[in-house]
PDB file of C-alpha atoms in Angstrom:
ATOM      1  CA  MET A 529      -2.573 -18.691 -14.515  1.00  0.00           C
ATOM      2  CA  LYS A 530      -0.010 -20.747 -12.681  1.00  0.00           C
ATOM      3  CA  LYS A 531      -0.675 -21.461  -9.014  1.00  0.00           C
ATOM      4  CA  GLU A 532       2.257 -19.270  -7.735  1.00  0.00           C
ATOM      5  CA  THR A 533       1.288 -16.425 -10.055  1.00  0.00           C
ATOM      6  CA  LEU A 534      -2.257 -16.641  -8.591  1.00  0.00           C
ATOM      7  CA  VAL A 535      -1.023 -16.667  -5.071  1.00  0.00           C
ATOM      8  CA  ASP A 536       1.274 -13.593  -5.834  1.00  0.00           C
ATOM      9  CA  PHE A 537      -1.826 -11.902  -7.346  1.00  0.00           C
ATOM     10  CA  LEU A 538      -3.950 -12.480  -4.394  1.00  0.00           C
ATOM     11  CA  ILE A 539      -1.247 -11.412  -1.915  1.00  0.00           C
ATOM     12  CA  PHE A 540      -0.630  -7.966  -3.469  1.00  0.00           C
ATOM     13  CA  THR A 541      -4.282  -7.555  -4.261  1.00  0.00           C
ATOM     14  CA  SER A 542      -4.879  -7.691  -0.491  1.00  0.00           C
ATOM     15  CA  ILE A 543      -2.043  -5.025  -0.009  1.00  0.00           C
ATOM     16  CA  PHE A 544      -3.058  -2.598  -2.802  1.00  0.00           C
ATOM     17  CA  ILE A 545      -6.903  -2.821  -2.853  1.00  0.00           C
ATOM     18  CA  SER A 546      -8.766  -1.786   0.167  1.00  0.00           C
ATOM     19  CA  THR A 547     -11.748  -0.041  -1.517  1.00  0.00           C
ATOM     20  CA  ILE A 548     -13.996  -3.156  -1.985  1.00  0.00           C
ATOM     21  CA  THR A 549     -16.283  -4.290   0.739  1.00  0.00           C
ATOM     22  CA  PHE A 550     -18.892  -6.962   0.523  1.00  0.00           C
ATOM     23  CA  PHE A 551     -20.811  -6.068   3.687  1.00  0.00           C
ATOM     24  CA  THR A 552     -20.730  -3.318   6.270  1.00  0.00           C
ATOM     25  CA  ASN A 553     -22.390  -5.107   9.334  1.00  0.00           C
ATOM     26  CA  PRO A 554     -21.624  -6.293  11.986  1.00  0.00           C
ATOM     27  CA  PHE A 555     -18.270  -5.292  10.625  1.00  0.00           C
ATOM     28  CA  GLU A 556     -16.888  -4.125   7.077  1.00  0.00           C
ATOM     29  CA  GLY A 557     -16.147  -7.225   4.995  1.00  0.00           C
ATOM     30  CA  TYR A 558     -13.213  -5.956   2.957  1.00  0.00           C
ATOM     31  CA  LEU A 559     -11.911  -7.922  -0.087  1.00  0.00           C
ATOM     32  CA  HIS A 560      -8.540  -8.643   1.702  1.00  0.00           C
ATOM     33  CA  TYR A 561     -10.312 -10.528   4.510  1.00  0.00           C
ATOM     34  CA  PHE A 562     -11.775 -12.950   1.885  1.00  0.00           C
ATOM     35  CA  ILE A 563      -8.283 -13.369   0.372  1.00  0.00           C
ATOM     36  CA  PHE A 564      -6.904 -14.099   3.918  1.00  0.00           C
ATOM     37  CA  LEU A 565      -9.521 -16.799   4.344  1.00  0.00           C
ATOM     38  CA  ILE A 566      -8.636 -18.213   0.826  1.00  0.00           C
ATOM     39  CA  LEU A 567      -4.964 -18.353   1.483  1.00  0.00           C
ATOM     40  CA  LEU A 568      -4.609 -19.025   5.183  1.00  0.00           C
ATOM     41  CA  PRO A 569      -5.519 -22.867   4.998  1.00  0.00           C
ATOM     42  CA  PHE A 570      -2.925 -23.137   2.373  1.00  0.00           C
ATOM     43  CA  PHE A 571      -0.297 -21.361   4.410  1.00  0.00           C
ATOM     44  CA  ILE A 572      -1.195 -23.159   7.659  1.00  0.00           C
ATOM     45  CA  ASN A 573      -0.888 -26.640   5.906  1.00  0.00           C
ATOM     46  CA  ARG A 574       2.540 -25.566   4.524  1.00  0.00           C
ATOM     47  CA  TYR A 575       4.068 -23.791   7.493  1.00  0.00           C
ATOM     48  CA  GLY A 576       2.101 -24.664  10.500  1.00  0.00           C
ATOM     49  CA  LEU A 577       0.486 -22.726  13.265  1.00  0.00           C
ATOM     50  CA  PRO A 578       2.634 -19.503  13.926  1.00  0.00           C
ATOM     51  CA  LYS A 579       3.718 -18.216  17.369  1.00  0.00           C
ATOM     52  CA  ALA A 580       5.400 -14.948  16.501  1.00  0.00           C
ATOM     53  CA  PRO A 581       2.164 -13.032  15.564  1.00  0.00           C
ATOM     54  CA  PHE A 582       0.550 -13.873  18.881  1.00  0.00           C
ATOM     55  CA  GLN A 583       3.654 -12.660  20.761  1.00  0.00           C
ATOM     56  CA  ILE A 584       3.782  -9.564  18.743  1.00  0.00           C
ATOM     57  CA  ILE A 585       0.065  -8.450  19.739  1.00  0.00           C
ATOM     58  CA  LEU A 586       0.046  -9.931  23.239  1.00  0.00           C
ATOM     59  CA  LEU A 587       0.802  -6.470  24.789  1.00  0.00           C
ATOM     60  CA  PRO A 588      -1.960  -4.650  22.785  1.00  0.00           C
ATOM     61  CA  LEU A 589      -4.394  -7.480  23.701  1.00  0.00           C
ATOM     62  CA  LEU A 590      -3.646  -7.032  27.445  1.00  0.00           C
ATOM     63  CA  ILE A 591      -4.051  -3.356  27.112  1.00  0.00           C
ATOM     64  CA  GLY A 592      -7.231  -3.573  25.194  1.00  0.00           C
ATOM     65  CA  ILE A 593      -8.760  -5.952  27.900  1.00  0.00           C
ATOM     66  CA  PHE A 594      -7.608  -3.462  30.499  1.00  0.00           C
ATOM     67  CA  GLN A 595      -9.354  -0.645  28.743  1.00  0.00           C
ATOM     68  CA  VAL A 596     -12.612  -2.621  28.371  1.00  0.00           C
ATOM     69  CA  MET A 597     -12.658  -3.546  32.050  1.00  0.00           C
ATOM     70  CA  MET A 598     -12.046   0.081  32.823  1.00  0.00           C
ATOM     71  CA  GLY A 599     -15.136   1.099  30.891  1.00  0.00           C
ATOM     72  CA  ASN A 600     -13.153   2.994  28.286  1.00  0.00           C
ATOM     73  CA  ASN A 601     -14.205   0.564  25.400  1.00  0.00           C
ATOM     74  CA  GLU A 602     -16.657  -2.044  24.561  1.00  0.00           C
ATOM     75  CA  TRP A 603     -16.036  -5.819  24.035  1.00  0.00           C
ATOM     76  CA  PHE A 604     -17.552  -5.824  20.474  1.00  0.00           C
ATOM     77  CA  LEU A 605     -15.574  -2.740  19.217  1.00  0.00           C
ATOM     78  CA  PHE A 606     -12.303  -4.047  20.816  1.00  0.00           C
ATOM     79  CA  LEU A 607     -12.837  -7.546  19.353  1.00  0.00           C
ATOM     80  CA  LYS A 608     -13.711  -6.142  15.916  1.00  0.00           C
ATOM     81  CA  ILE A 609     -10.534  -4.208  15.671  1.00  0.00           C
ATOM     82  CA  PHE A 610      -8.238  -6.672  17.599  1.00  0.00           C
ATOM     83  CA  LEU A 611      -9.412  -9.716  15.501  1.00  0.00           C
ATOM     84  CA  GLY A 612      -8.748  -7.740  12.290  1.00  0.00           C
ATOM     85  CA  VAL A 613      -5.305  -6.977  13.372  1.00  0.00           C
ATOM     86  CA  LEU A 614      -4.513 -10.496  14.481  1.00  0.00           C
ATOM     87  CA  LEU A 615      -5.887 -11.891  11.135  1.00  0.00           C
ATOM     88  CA  SER A 616      -3.724  -9.440   9.280  1.00  0.00           C
ATOM     89  CA  THR A 617      -0.499 -10.075  11.342  1.00  0.00           C
ATOM     90  CA  ILE A 618      -0.961 -13.861  10.973  1.00  0.00           C
ATOM     91  CA  PHE A 619      -1.439 -13.545   7.159  1.00  0.00           C
ATOM     92  CA  TYR A 620       1.439 -11.202   6.368  1.00  0.00           C
ATOM     93  CA  TYR A 621       3.721 -13.246   8.688  1.00  0.00           C
ATOM     94  CA  TYR A 622       2.838 -16.196   6.357  1.00  0.00           C
ATOM     95  CA  VAL A 623       3.513 -14.051   3.292  1.00  0.00           C
ATOM     96  CA  ILE A 624       7.082 -13.406   4.474  1.00  0.00           C
ATOM     97  CA  GLN A 625       7.539 -17.197   4.950  1.00  0.00           C
ATOM     98  CA  HIS A 626       5.941 -17.812   1.584  1.00  0.00           C
ATOM     99  CA  TYR A 627       8.686 -15.747  -0.141  1.00  0.00           C
ATOM    100  CA  GLY A 628      11.283 -17.321   1.960  1.00  0.00           C
ATOM    101  CA  MET A 629      12.048 -13.915   3.615  1.00  0.00           C
ATOM    102  CA  ASN A 630      13.447 -12.756   0.352  1.00  0.00           C
ATOM    103  CA  ILE A 631      12.874  -9.027   0.819  1.00  0.00           C
ATOM    104  CA  GLU A 632      14.354  -8.042  -2.553  1.00  0.00           C
ATOM    105  CA  LYS A 633      11.836 -10.225  -4.395  1.00  0.00           C
ATOM    106  CA  MET A 634       8.782  -8.785  -2.447  1.00  0.00           C
ATOM    107  CA  PHE A 635       9.999  -5.202  -2.878  1.00  0.00           C
ATOM    108  CA  ASN A 636      10.389  -5.722  -6.660  1.00  0.00           C
ATOM    109  CA  MET A 637       6.967  -7.114  -6.816  1.00  0.00           C
ATOM    110  CA  TYR A 638       5.664  -4.030  -4.921  1.00  0.00           C
ATOM    111  CA  LEU A 639       7.407  -1.688  -7.371  1.00  0.00           C
ATOM    112  CA  LYS A 640       5.596  -3.312 -10.198  1.00  0.00           C
ATOM    113  CA  TRP A 641       2.102  -2.954  -8.432  1.00  0.00           C
ATOM    114  CA  ALA A 642       3.170   0.614  -7.345  1.00  0.00           C
ATOM    115  CA  TYR A 643       3.928   1.570 -11.003  1.00  0.00           C
ATOM    116  CA  TRP A 644       0.439   0.554 -12.267  1.00  0.00           C
ATOM    117  CA  SER A 645      -1.238   2.244  -9.530  1.00  0.00           C
ATOM    118  CA  ALA A 646       0.670   5.448 -10.644  1.00  0.00           C
ATOM    119  CA  ILE A 647      -0.369   4.702 -14.266  1.00  0.00           C
ATOM    120  CA  ILE A 648      -4.029   4.491 -13.193  1.00  0.00           C
ATOM    121  CA  GLY A 649      -3.703   7.697 -11.392  1.00  0.00           C
ATOM    122  CA  ILE A 650      -2.384   9.500 -14.390  1.00  0.00           C
ATOM    123  CA  ILE A 651      -5.184   8.030 -16.542  1.00  0.00           C
ATOM    124  CA  GLN A 652      -7.623   9.354 -13.946  1.00  0.00           C
ATOM    125  CA  TYR A 653      -6.077  12.788 -14.266  1.00  0.00           C
ATOM    126  CA  ILE A 654      -6.229  12.634 -18.041  1.00  0.00           C
ATOM    127  CA  SER A 655      -9.841  11.358 -18.084  1.00  0.00           C
ATOM    128  CA  PHE A 656     -10.936  14.159 -15.868  1.00  0.00           C
ATOM    129  CA  LYS A 657      -9.502  16.680 -18.304  1.00  0.00           C
ATOM    130  CA  LEU A 658     -11.301  15.014 -21.014  1.00  0.00           C
ATOM    131  CA  HIS A 659     -14.532  14.876 -19.194  1.00  0.00           C
ATOM    132  CA  PHE A 660     -14.540  10.927 -19.542  1.00  0.00           C
ATOM    133  CA  SER A 661     -16.369   9.946 -16.285  1.00  0.00           C
ATOM    134  CA  PRO A 662     -15.621   6.200 -16.250  1.00  0.00           C
ATOM    135  CA  GLY A 663     -11.922   6.891 -16.491  1.00  0.00           C
ATOM    136  CA  TYR A 664     -11.744   8.989 -13.307  1.00  0.00           C
ATOM    137  CA  ASN A 665     -14.682   7.968 -11.354  1.00  0.00           C
ATOM    138  CA  TYR A 666     -14.122   4.375 -10.375  1.00  0.00           C
ATOM    139  CA  ASP A 667     -17.157   3.833  -8.070  1.00  0.00           C
ATOM    140  CA  TRP A 668     -18.448   1.564 -10.720  1.00  0.00           C
ATOM    141  CA  LEU A 669     -15.629  -0.797  -9.638  1.00  0.00           C
ATOM    142  CA  PHE A 670     -14.868   0.073  -6.092  1.00  0.00           C
ATOM    143  CA  ASN A 671     -17.720   0.512  -3.665  1.00  0.00           C
ATOM    144  CA  LYS A 672     -15.558   2.175  -0.878  1.00  0.00           C
ATOM    145  CA  TRP A 673     -14.130   4.753  -3.125  1.00  0.00           C
ATOM    146  CA  SER A 674     -15.088   8.347  -4.201  1.00  0.00           C
ATOM    147  CA  VAL A 675     -13.801  11.184  -6.290  1.00  0.00           C
ATOM    148  CA  VAL A 676     -11.976  13.641  -4.178  1.00  0.00           C
ATOM    149  CA  SER A 677     -12.484  17.278  -4.930  1.00  0.00           C
ATOM    150  CA  SER A 678      -9.722  19.861  -4.578  1.00  0.00           C
ATOM    151  CA  GLY A 679     -12.310  22.704  -4.114  1.00  0.00           C
ATOM    152  CA  GLU A 680     -11.143  24.387  -7.267  1.00  0.00           C
ATOM    153  CA  GLY A 681     -13.273  22.604  -9.730  1.00  0.00           C
ATOM    154  CA  LEU A 682     -10.529  19.946 -10.048  1.00  0.00           C
ATOM    155  CA  ILE A 683      -9.993  16.626  -8.402  1.00  0.00           C
ATOM    156  CA  ARG A 684      -7.215  15.140  -6.310  1.00  0.00           C
ATOM    157  CA  ILE A 685      -5.945  11.995  -7.888  1.00  0.00           C
ATOM    158  CA  ASN A 686      -6.271   8.894  -5.586  1.00  0.00           C
ATOM    159  CA  SER A 687      -6.021   6.167  -8.183  1.00  0.00           C
ATOM    160  CA  ILE A 688      -7.413   2.716  -6.623  1.00  0.00           C
ATOM    161  CA  TYR A 689      -7.184   4.235  -3.123  1.00  0.00           C
ATOM    162  CA  MET A 690      -9.633   5.918  -0.885  1.00  0.00           C
ATOM    163  CA  GLU A 691      -7.602   9.083  -0.346  1.00  0.00           C
ATOM    164  CA  PRO A 692      -4.807  10.871  -2.304  1.00  0.00           C
ATOM    165  CA  SER A 693      -2.710  10.481   0.902  1.00  0.00           C
ATOM    166  CA  GLN A 694      -2.819   6.757   0.508  1.00  0.00           C
ATOM    167  CA  LEU A 695      -1.681   7.102  -2.995  1.00  0.00           C
ATOM    168  CA  GLY A 696       1.220   9.040  -1.694  1.00  0.00           C
ATOM    169  CA  ILE A 697       2.062   6.658   1.068  1.00  0.00           C
ATOM    170  CA  MET A 698       1.872   3.607  -1.334  1.00  0.00           C
ATOM    171  CA  LEU A 699       4.264   5.420  -3.771  1.00  0.00           C
ATOM    172  CA  GLY A 700       6.619   6.426  -1.362  1.00  0.00           C
ATOM    173  CA  PRO A 701       9.277   3.597  -1.553  1.00  0.00           C
ATOM    174  CA  ALA A 702       8.731   3.542  -5.396  1.00  0.00           C
ATOM    175  CA  ALA A 703       9.562   7.327  -5.518  1.00  0.00           C
ATOM    176  CA  PHE A 704      12.813   6.577  -3.512  1.00  0.00           C
ATOM    177  CA  VAL A 705      13.861   4.284  -6.275  1.00  0.00           C
ATOM    178  CA  SER A 706      12.809   6.577  -8.957  1.00  0.00           C
ATOM    179  CA  VAL A 707      14.724   9.438  -7.526  1.00  0.00           C
ATOM    180  CA  LEU A 708      17.882   7.298  -6.989  1.00  0.00           C
ATOM    181  CA  ASN A 709      17.441   5.898 -10.540  1.00  0.00           C
ATOM    182  CA  ILE A 710      17.467   9.464 -11.890  1.00  0.00           C
ATOM    183  CA  ILE A 711      20.302  10.733  -9.881  1.00  0.00           C
ATOM    184  CA  ARG A 712      22.579   7.776 -10.588  1.00  0.00           C
ATOM    185  CA  LYS A 713      21.375   7.337 -14.072  1.00  0.00           C
ATOM    186  CA  GLN A 714      20.545   3.655 -13.462  1.00  0.00           C
ATOM    187  CA  GLN A 715      17.426   1.553 -14.262  1.00  0.00           C
ATOM    188  CA  TYR A 716      16.769  -0.627 -11.089  1.00  0.00           C
ATOM    189  CA  GLU A 717      13.391  -2.191 -11.841  1.00  0.00           C
ATOM    190  CA  TYR A 718      12.185   1.012 -13.538  1.00  0.00           C
ATOM    191  CA  LYS A 719      13.252   2.306 -16.938  1.00  0.00           C
ATOM    192  CA  ASN A 720      13.757   6.196 -17.142  1.00  0.00           C
ATOM    193  CA  TYR A 721      10.225   7.119 -18.235  1.00  0.00           C
ATOM    194  CA  GLN A 722       8.817   4.904 -15.353  1.00  0.00           C
ATOM    195  CA  ASN A 723      10.740   6.814 -12.754  1.00  0.00           C
ATOM    196  CA  TYR A 724       8.928  10.132 -13.988  1.00  0.00           C
ATOM    197  CA  ILE A 725       5.457   8.422 -14.078  1.00  0.00           C
ATOM    198  CA  ILE A 726       5.934   7.584 -10.321  1.00  0.00           C
ATOM    199  CA  LEU A 727       6.900  11.138  -9.498  1.00  0.00           C
ATOM    200  CA  ILE A 728       4.244  12.701 -11.809  1.00  0.00           C
ATOM    201  CA  ALA A 729       1.604  10.598 -10.118  1.00  0.00           C
ATOM    202  CA  ILE A 730       2.754  11.944  -6.668  1.00  0.00           C
ATOM    203  CA  TYR A 731       2.701  15.541  -7.906  1.00  0.00           C
ATOM    204  CA  ILE A 732      -0.742  15.422  -9.485  1.00  0.00           C
ATOM    205  CA  SER A 733      -2.216  13.781  -6.344  1.00  0.00           C
ATOM    206  CA  LYS A 734      -1.834  17.139  -4.497  1.00  0.00           C
ATOM    207  CA  SER A 735      -1.306  15.169  -1.427  1.00  0.00           C
ATOM    208  CA  SER A 736       0.644  16.863   1.331  1.00  0.00           C
ATOM    209  CA  THR A 737       1.679  13.354   2.683  1.00  0.00           C
ATOM    210  CA  GLY A 738       2.981  12.504  -0.772  1.00  0.00           C
ATOM    211  CA  TYR A 739       4.970  15.771  -0.999  1.00  0.00           C
ATOM    212  CA  VAL A 740       6.428  15.364   2.464  1.00  0.00           C
ATOM    213  CA  GLY A 741       7.353  11.802   1.776  1.00  0.00           C
ATOM    214  CA  LEU A 742       9.079  12.934  -1.529  1.00  0.00           C
ATOM    215  CA  PHE A 743      10.972  15.763   0.432  1.00  0.00           C
ATOM    216  CA  CYS A 744      12.165  13.070   2.872  1.00  0.00           C
ATOM    217  CA  VAL A 745      13.291  10.804   0.036  1.00  0.00           C
ATOM    218  CA  ILE A 746      15.333  13.694  -1.419  1.00  0.00           C
ATOM    219  CA  VAL A 747      16.848  14.652   1.984  1.00  0.00           C
ATOM    220  CA  ILE A 748      17.712  10.904   2.750  1.00  0.00           C
ATOM    221  CA  ILE A 749      19.381  10.316  -0.680  1.00  0.00           C
ATOM    222  CA  GLY A 750      21.133  13.714  -0.515  1.00  0.00           C
ATOM    223  CA  LEU A 751      22.578  12.783   2.980  1.00  0.00           C
ATOM    224  CA  ASN A 752      23.633   9.467   1.759  1.00  0.00           C
ATOM    225  CA  LEU A 753      25.339  10.758  -1.247  1.00  0.00           C
ATOM    226  CA  GLY A 754      26.892  13.705   0.593  1.00  0.00           C
ATOM    227  CA  TYR A 755      25.026  16.344  -1.243  1.00  0.00           C
ATOM    228  CA  ILE A 756      23.597  17.849   1.834  1.00  0.00           C
ATOM    229  CA  SER A 757      26.910  17.993   3.603  1.00  0.00           C
ATOM    230  CA  TYR A 758      28.361  19.846   0.489  1.00  0.00           C
ATOM    231  CA  LEU A 759      25.356  22.275   0.539  1.00  0.00           C
ATOM    232  CA  LEU A 760      25.911  23.013   4.321  1.00  0.00           C
ATOM    233  CA  LEU A 761      29.554  23.707   3.837  1.00  0.00           C
ATOM    234  CA  PHE A 762      28.819  25.935   0.837  1.00  0.00           C
ATOM    235  CA  LEU A 763      26.218  27.915   2.951  1.00  0.00           C
ATOM    236  CA  MET A 764      28.633  28.209   5.910  1.00  0.00           C
TER     237      MET A 764
END
């Protein structure tokens, strides 16, 4: 594996996988924190110390300190959350620098990872129907993950995420591309069958978040293409 490919893999693993922890005390040691520590020295050496992340979180820092001084929070709890946010902000600031602020490249890489998380979700659904436990119960791989029951003797698909809602959120932008591809009969990053895989994964997740997101996607695309205006004129 080439160095750049490995870096890409680690970056998007930190984005997509939050279901692995190495310890829980005194704080939860998520996999992405270890990826941050692996790549941050490389980024600092290449791009120098950043200023923007500190400027972004200056106001939350001051508010947090004020809340602690007012007795509404504890120093340990505040620092545990604040330092996690600070580390994440610095890391993903560097990620943007690493890709030369090439938003299209980052988005296209996201689309590939979103597609495979949708595939895993569909495999999870089929495996449950076939009563193949290792195919739908991934707690053998992710220690901060569990099967989500629908309360009807079925499961709600959550793929590699903790909750179906997270699957819906992570697939939202991919759903936008898929719906637009289908309407315009184009193949931006996804072939036709891949568009439907994204949409099927959202549907079988039974996530209200995913459904609302998909509804918003359809409305936004409809407004941009003029379909909503035509519909309103027709109804009037």
